[in-house]
Coordinates of C-alpha atoms in Angstrom, one line a residue:
X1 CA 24.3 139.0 189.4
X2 CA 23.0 139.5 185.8
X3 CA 24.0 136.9 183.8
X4 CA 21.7 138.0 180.8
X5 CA 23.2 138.4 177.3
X6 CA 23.1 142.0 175.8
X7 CA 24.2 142.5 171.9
X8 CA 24.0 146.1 171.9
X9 CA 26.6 146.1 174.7
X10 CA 28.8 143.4 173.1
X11 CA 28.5 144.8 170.0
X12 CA 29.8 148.4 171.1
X13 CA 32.5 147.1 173.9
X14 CA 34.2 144.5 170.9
X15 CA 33.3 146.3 167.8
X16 CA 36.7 145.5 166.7
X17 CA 37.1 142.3 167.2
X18 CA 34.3 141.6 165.2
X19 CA 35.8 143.5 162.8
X20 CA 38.8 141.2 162.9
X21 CA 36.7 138.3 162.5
X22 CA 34.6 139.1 159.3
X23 CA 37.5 140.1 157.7
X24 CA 39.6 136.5 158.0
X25 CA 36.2 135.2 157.4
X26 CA 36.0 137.0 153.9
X27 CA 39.6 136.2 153.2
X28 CA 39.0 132.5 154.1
X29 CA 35.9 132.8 151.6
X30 CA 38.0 134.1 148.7
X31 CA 41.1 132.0 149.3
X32 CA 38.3 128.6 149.1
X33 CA 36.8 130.1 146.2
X34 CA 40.2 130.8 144.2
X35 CA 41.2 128.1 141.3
X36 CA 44.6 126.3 142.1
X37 CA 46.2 126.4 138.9
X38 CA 47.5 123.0 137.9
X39 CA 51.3 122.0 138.8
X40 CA 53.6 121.5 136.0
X41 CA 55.2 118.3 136.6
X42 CA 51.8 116.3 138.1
X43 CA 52.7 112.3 138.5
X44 CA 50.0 110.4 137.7
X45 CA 49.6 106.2 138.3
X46 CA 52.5 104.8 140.0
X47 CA 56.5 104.8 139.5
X48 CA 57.7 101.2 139.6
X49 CA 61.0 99.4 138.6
X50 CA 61.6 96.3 137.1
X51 CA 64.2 94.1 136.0
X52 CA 64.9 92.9 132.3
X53 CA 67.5 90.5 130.7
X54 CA 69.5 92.8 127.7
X55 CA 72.9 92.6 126.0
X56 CA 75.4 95.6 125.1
X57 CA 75.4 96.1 121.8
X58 CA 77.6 99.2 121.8
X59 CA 80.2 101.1 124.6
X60 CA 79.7 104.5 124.2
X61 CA 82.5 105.6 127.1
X62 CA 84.4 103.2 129.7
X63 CA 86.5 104.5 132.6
X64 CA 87.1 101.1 134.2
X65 CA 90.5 100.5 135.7
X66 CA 91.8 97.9 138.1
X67 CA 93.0 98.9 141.5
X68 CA 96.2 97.1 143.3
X69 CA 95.2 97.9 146.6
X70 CA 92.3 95.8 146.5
X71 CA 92.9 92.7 144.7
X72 CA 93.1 93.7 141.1
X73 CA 89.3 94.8 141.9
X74 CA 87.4 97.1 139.2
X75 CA 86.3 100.6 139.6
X76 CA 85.1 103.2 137.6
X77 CA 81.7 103.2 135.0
X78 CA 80.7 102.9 131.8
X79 CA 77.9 104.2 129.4
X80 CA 76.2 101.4 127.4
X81 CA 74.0 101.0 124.8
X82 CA 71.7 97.4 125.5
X83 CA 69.4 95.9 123.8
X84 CA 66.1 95.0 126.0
X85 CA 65.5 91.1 125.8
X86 CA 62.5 90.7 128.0
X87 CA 59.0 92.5 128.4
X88 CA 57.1 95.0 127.0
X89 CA 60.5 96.5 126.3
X90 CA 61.6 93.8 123.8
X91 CA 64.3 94.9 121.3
X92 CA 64.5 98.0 122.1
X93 CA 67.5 99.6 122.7
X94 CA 68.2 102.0 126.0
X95 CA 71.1 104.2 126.9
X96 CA 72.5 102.6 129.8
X97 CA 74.9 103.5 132.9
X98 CA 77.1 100.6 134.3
X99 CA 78.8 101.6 138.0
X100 CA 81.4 99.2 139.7
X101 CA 83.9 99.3 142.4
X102 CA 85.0 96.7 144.9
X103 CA 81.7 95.3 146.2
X104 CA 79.7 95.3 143.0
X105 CA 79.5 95.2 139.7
X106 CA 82.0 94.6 136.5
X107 CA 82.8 96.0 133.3
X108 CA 80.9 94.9 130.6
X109 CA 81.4 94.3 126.8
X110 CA 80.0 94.5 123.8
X111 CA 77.5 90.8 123.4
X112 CA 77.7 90.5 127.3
X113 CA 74.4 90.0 129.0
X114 CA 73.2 91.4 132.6
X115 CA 70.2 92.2 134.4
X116 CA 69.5 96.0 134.3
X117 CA 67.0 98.2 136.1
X118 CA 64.2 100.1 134.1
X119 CA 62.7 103.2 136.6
X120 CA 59.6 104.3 135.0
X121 CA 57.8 107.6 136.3
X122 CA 54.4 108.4 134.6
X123 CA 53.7 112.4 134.1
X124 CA 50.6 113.4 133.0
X125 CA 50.4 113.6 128.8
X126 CA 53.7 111.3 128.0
X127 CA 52.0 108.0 127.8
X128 CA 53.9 106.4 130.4

């Protein structure tokens, strides 16, 4: 038994399969070589959330009503203007969105204090 390696024979009995194979290795080549063009939204440093002291200074809508069924409970939510008491957000004021029902939460008014939650995303080029 031969067990010597011919190319001449390979290369005529699987010409096509070669074939095959420098062509996905070409297409491989290009497709590495192509620029990826940048995504649109692209999140940069971290998102975090943190929790400031403010007071409403304004209630822009309030839906709140009490419910019999469960103990003269709120429900319902309110849009709120607040001023920001704490942090690199001192004094300024945020649009805010105030959501209660049986387990949490009340309906606030205008010089009421709370604790609200600031999400912050950073994208690329707002300064955030």
């Amino acid at each position: 038994m031969n067990n010597t390696f011919h190319p001449q024979r390979f290369l005529k009995q699987d010409k096509f399969s070669l074939i095959v194979l420098f062509v996905c290795l070409a297409v491989l080549v290009i497709a590495a070589k192509m620029p990826v063009p940048p995504s649109q939204e692209t999140v940069q440093g971290q998102d975090y959330a943190e929790y400031e002291a403010a007071e409403v200074t304004q209630v822009l809508t309030d839906t709140s009503e009490t419910n019999e069924k469960d103990d003269f409970a709120y429900r319902g939510e309110q849009t709120l203007i607040m001023k920001i008491s704490s942090s690199q957000y001192l004094s300024k004021e945020m649009m805010v969105y105030n959501f209660f029902g049986l387990l949490y939460g009340v309906p606030l008014s205008v010089s009421d204090s709370a604790s609200v939650i600031i999400n912050t995303l950073h994208r690329a080029g707002n300064g955030l």
